[in-house]
Amino acid sequence: MVGKNKQQQDGYFEGKVVLVTGAAGGIGRATAIAFGRAGANVVVADLSVDGGHATAAMIVEAGGKALFVQTNVTRAPDVEALIDKTVSYFGRLDCAFNNAGIEEEHLLLADADEALFDRIMNVNVKGTWLCMKYEIRQMLKQGGGAIVNTASVAGLVGAPTQAIYAASKHAMVGMTKTAAAEYGRAGIRVNSVCPGVINTPMLARALERDPTREKKLRNLHPIGRFGEAADVANAALWLCSSQAAFVTGHQLMVDGGLTAI
Ligand code: NAD
């Protein structure tokens, strides 16, 4: 962990039910574990069965409660079943971290093809929309909740060689703001985290393709390092906590200053 914030130390989420998608690794796993440490009952959702079970086991080993549900966020029946299982197992849904996402793009805009466009949009945009749709339906029944979507700095500024990814993350920011406006009076807060370059399997794959990018990518951050998954987890927990009770429709940059310059 990079530091421990108050929410993580104090059992701040004791008894709360939290759903994390894309929780088989990287940012999702770190956030699911942080919620577990903070006392939450955690639903771990991912395509990956091995990784999902491993995350759930880590939460349980640390003394928390976790349920893994294999989910493809691009499929409505999967997402509906995920929320049903969450409610039948833990009784409710207080917070959701919609984090499943893919990047897969290292091409100039004119060199990408339709299949890549559809794949990225399907997971990042449709997947997030489906998750929010069924989460919000459940939260409306309970009288409130908090949702955090993992967008990206690529949801705020351009990202050369990642035009489709940037479009998908800008779309997520638009959905976040709109949902915040639509459901604020129903007690549902909706925010995004916008990470800079974070040290996860996604980054490892990108650097494997082109190791020469490491220094250039690192130097994008005035803080002088890549982010760690725990940096994003800390932000997600804060946005879900009652300490952020008046924060909604916000895009929280967790980017080591990348977008400051
Ligand atoms: P990762 O590849 O380590 O984790 C992504 C997870 O999402 C994987 O476990 C994968 O199995 C899961 N997933 C992919 N498609 C899915 C689907 N259809 N249904 C369910 N699960 C699915 O990547 P990460 O770096 O931890 O990324 C997490 C999120 O953070 C993504 O939305 C990504 O776009 C975003 N992000 C990452 C970085 C970075 O530098 N790593 C920066 C900004 C934003």
CSV table of C-alpha atoms and ligand atoms in Angstrom, one decimal, residues 21-28 45-48 71-74 99-103 123-124 150-153 165 169 194-203 205, ligand 1:
chain,number,residue,atom,x,y,z
A,21,THR,CA,-15.4,-4.7,-11.4
A,22,GLY,CA,-12.2,-5.5,-13.1
A,23,ALA,CA,-11.1,-6.7,-9.6
A,24,ALA,CA,-8.9,-9.7,-10.8
A,25,GLY,CA,-5.8,-7.6,-10.8
A,26,GLY,CA,-4.3,-4.1,-11.0
A,27,ILE,CA,-6.3,-1.1,-9.7
A,28,GLY,CA,-9.4,-3.2,-9.2
A,45,ALA,CA,-16.4,-9.1,-10.4
A,46,ASP,CA,-14.2,-9.9,-13.4
A,47,LEU,CA,-14.0,-12.0,-16.5
A,48,SER,CA,-11.0,-13.8,-15.1
A,71,THR,CA,-18.9,-11.3,-15.0
A,72,ASN,CA,-18.5,-9.9,-18.5
A,73,VAL,CA,-19.5,-6.3,-18.1
A,74,THR,CA,-20.5,-6.0,-21.7
A,99,ASN,CA,-13.2,-0.2,-13.1
A,100,ALA,CA,-13.2,-3.0,-15.7
A,101,GLY,CA,-11.6,-1.6,-18.8
A,102,ILE,CA,-9.3,-2.3,-21.7
A,103,GLU,CA,-6.7,-0.3,-23.6
A,123,VAL,CA,-16.0,-2.8,-22.6
A,124,ASN,CA,-15.2,0.8,-21.5
A,150,THR,CA,-12.4,4.5,-13.4
A,151,ALA,CA,-11.9,7.0,-16.3
A,152,SER,CA,-8.4,8.2,-17.0
A,153,VAL,CA,-6.4,11.3,-17.8
A,165,TYR,CA,-9.4,4.7,-25.7
A,169,LYS,CA,-12.8,7.5,-21.3
A,194,CYS,CA,-8.8,9.8,-13.6
A,195,PRO,CA,-5.5,8.0,-13.1
A,196,GLY,CA,-2.2,8.9,-14.8
A,197,VAL,CA,0.0,6.0,-15.8
A,198,ILE,CA,-0.3,3.4,-13.1
A,199,ASN,CA,2.0,0.4,-12.4
A,200,THR,CA,-0.4,-2.5,-13.2
A,201,PRO,CA,-0.5,-5.4,-15.6
A,202,MET,CA,-2.0,-3.0,-18.2
A,203,LEU,CA,1.2,-0.9,-18.1
A,205,ARG,CA,1.8,-5.2,-21.3
B,1,NAD,P1,-5.7,-4.5,-15.7
B,1,NAD,O1,-5.7,-5.0,-17.1
B,1,NAD,O2,-4.7,-4.9,-14.8
B,1,NAD,O3,-7.1,-4.8,-15.1
B,1,NAD,C1,-8.3,-4.7,-15.8
B,1,NAD,C2,-9.3,-5.8,-15.4
B,1,NAD,O4,-10.5,-5.7,-16.1
B,1,NAD,C3,-8.7,-7.2,-15.7
B,1,NAD,O5,-8.7,-8.0,-14.5
B,1,NAD,C4,-9.7,-7.7,-16.8
B,1,NAD,O6,-9.8,-9.1,-16.7
B,1,NAD,C5,-10.9,-7.0,-16.4
B,1,NAD,N1,-11.8,-6.9,-17.6
B,1,NAD,C6,-11.5,-6.6,-18.9
B,1,NAD,N2,-12.6,-6.7,-19.7
B,1,NAD,C7,-13.6,-7.1,-18.9
B,1,NAD,C8,-15.0,-7.4,-19.1
B,1,NAD,N3,-15.5,-7.3,-20.3
B,1,NAD,N4,-15.7,-7.8,-18.0
B,1,NAD,C9,-15.2,-7.9,-16.8
B,1,NAD,N5,-13.9,-7.6,-16.5
B,1,NAD,C10,-13.1,-7.2,-17.5
B,1,NAD,O7,-5.7,-2.9,-15.9
B,1,NAD,P2,-5.6,-1.7,-14.8
B,1,NAD,O8,-4.5,-0.9,-15.1
B,1,NAD,O9,-5.8,-2.2,-13.4
B,1,NAD,O10,-6.9,-0.9,-15.3
B,1,NAD,C11,-8.1,-0.8,-14.5
B,1,NAD,C12,-8.8,0.4,-15.1
B,1,NAD,O11,-8.0,1.6,-14.9
B,1,NAD,C13,-9.2,0.3,-16.6
B,1,NAD,O12,-10.5,0.9,-16.7
B,1,NAD,C14,-8.1,1.2,-17.2
B,1,NAD,O13,-8.6,1.8,-18.4
B,1,NAD,C15,-8.0,2.3,-16.1
B,1,NAD,N6,-6.7,3.0,-16.2
B,1,NAD,C16,-5.5,2.4,-16.1
B,1,NAD,C17,-4.3,3.1,-16.2
B,1,NAD,C18,-3.0,2.5,-16.1
B,1,NAD,O14,-2.0,3.2,-16.4
B,1,NAD,N7,-2.9,1.3,-15.7
B,1,NAD,C19,-4.4,4.5,-16.3
B,1,NAD,C20,-5.7,5.1,-16.4
B,1,NAD,C21,-6.8,4.4,-16.3
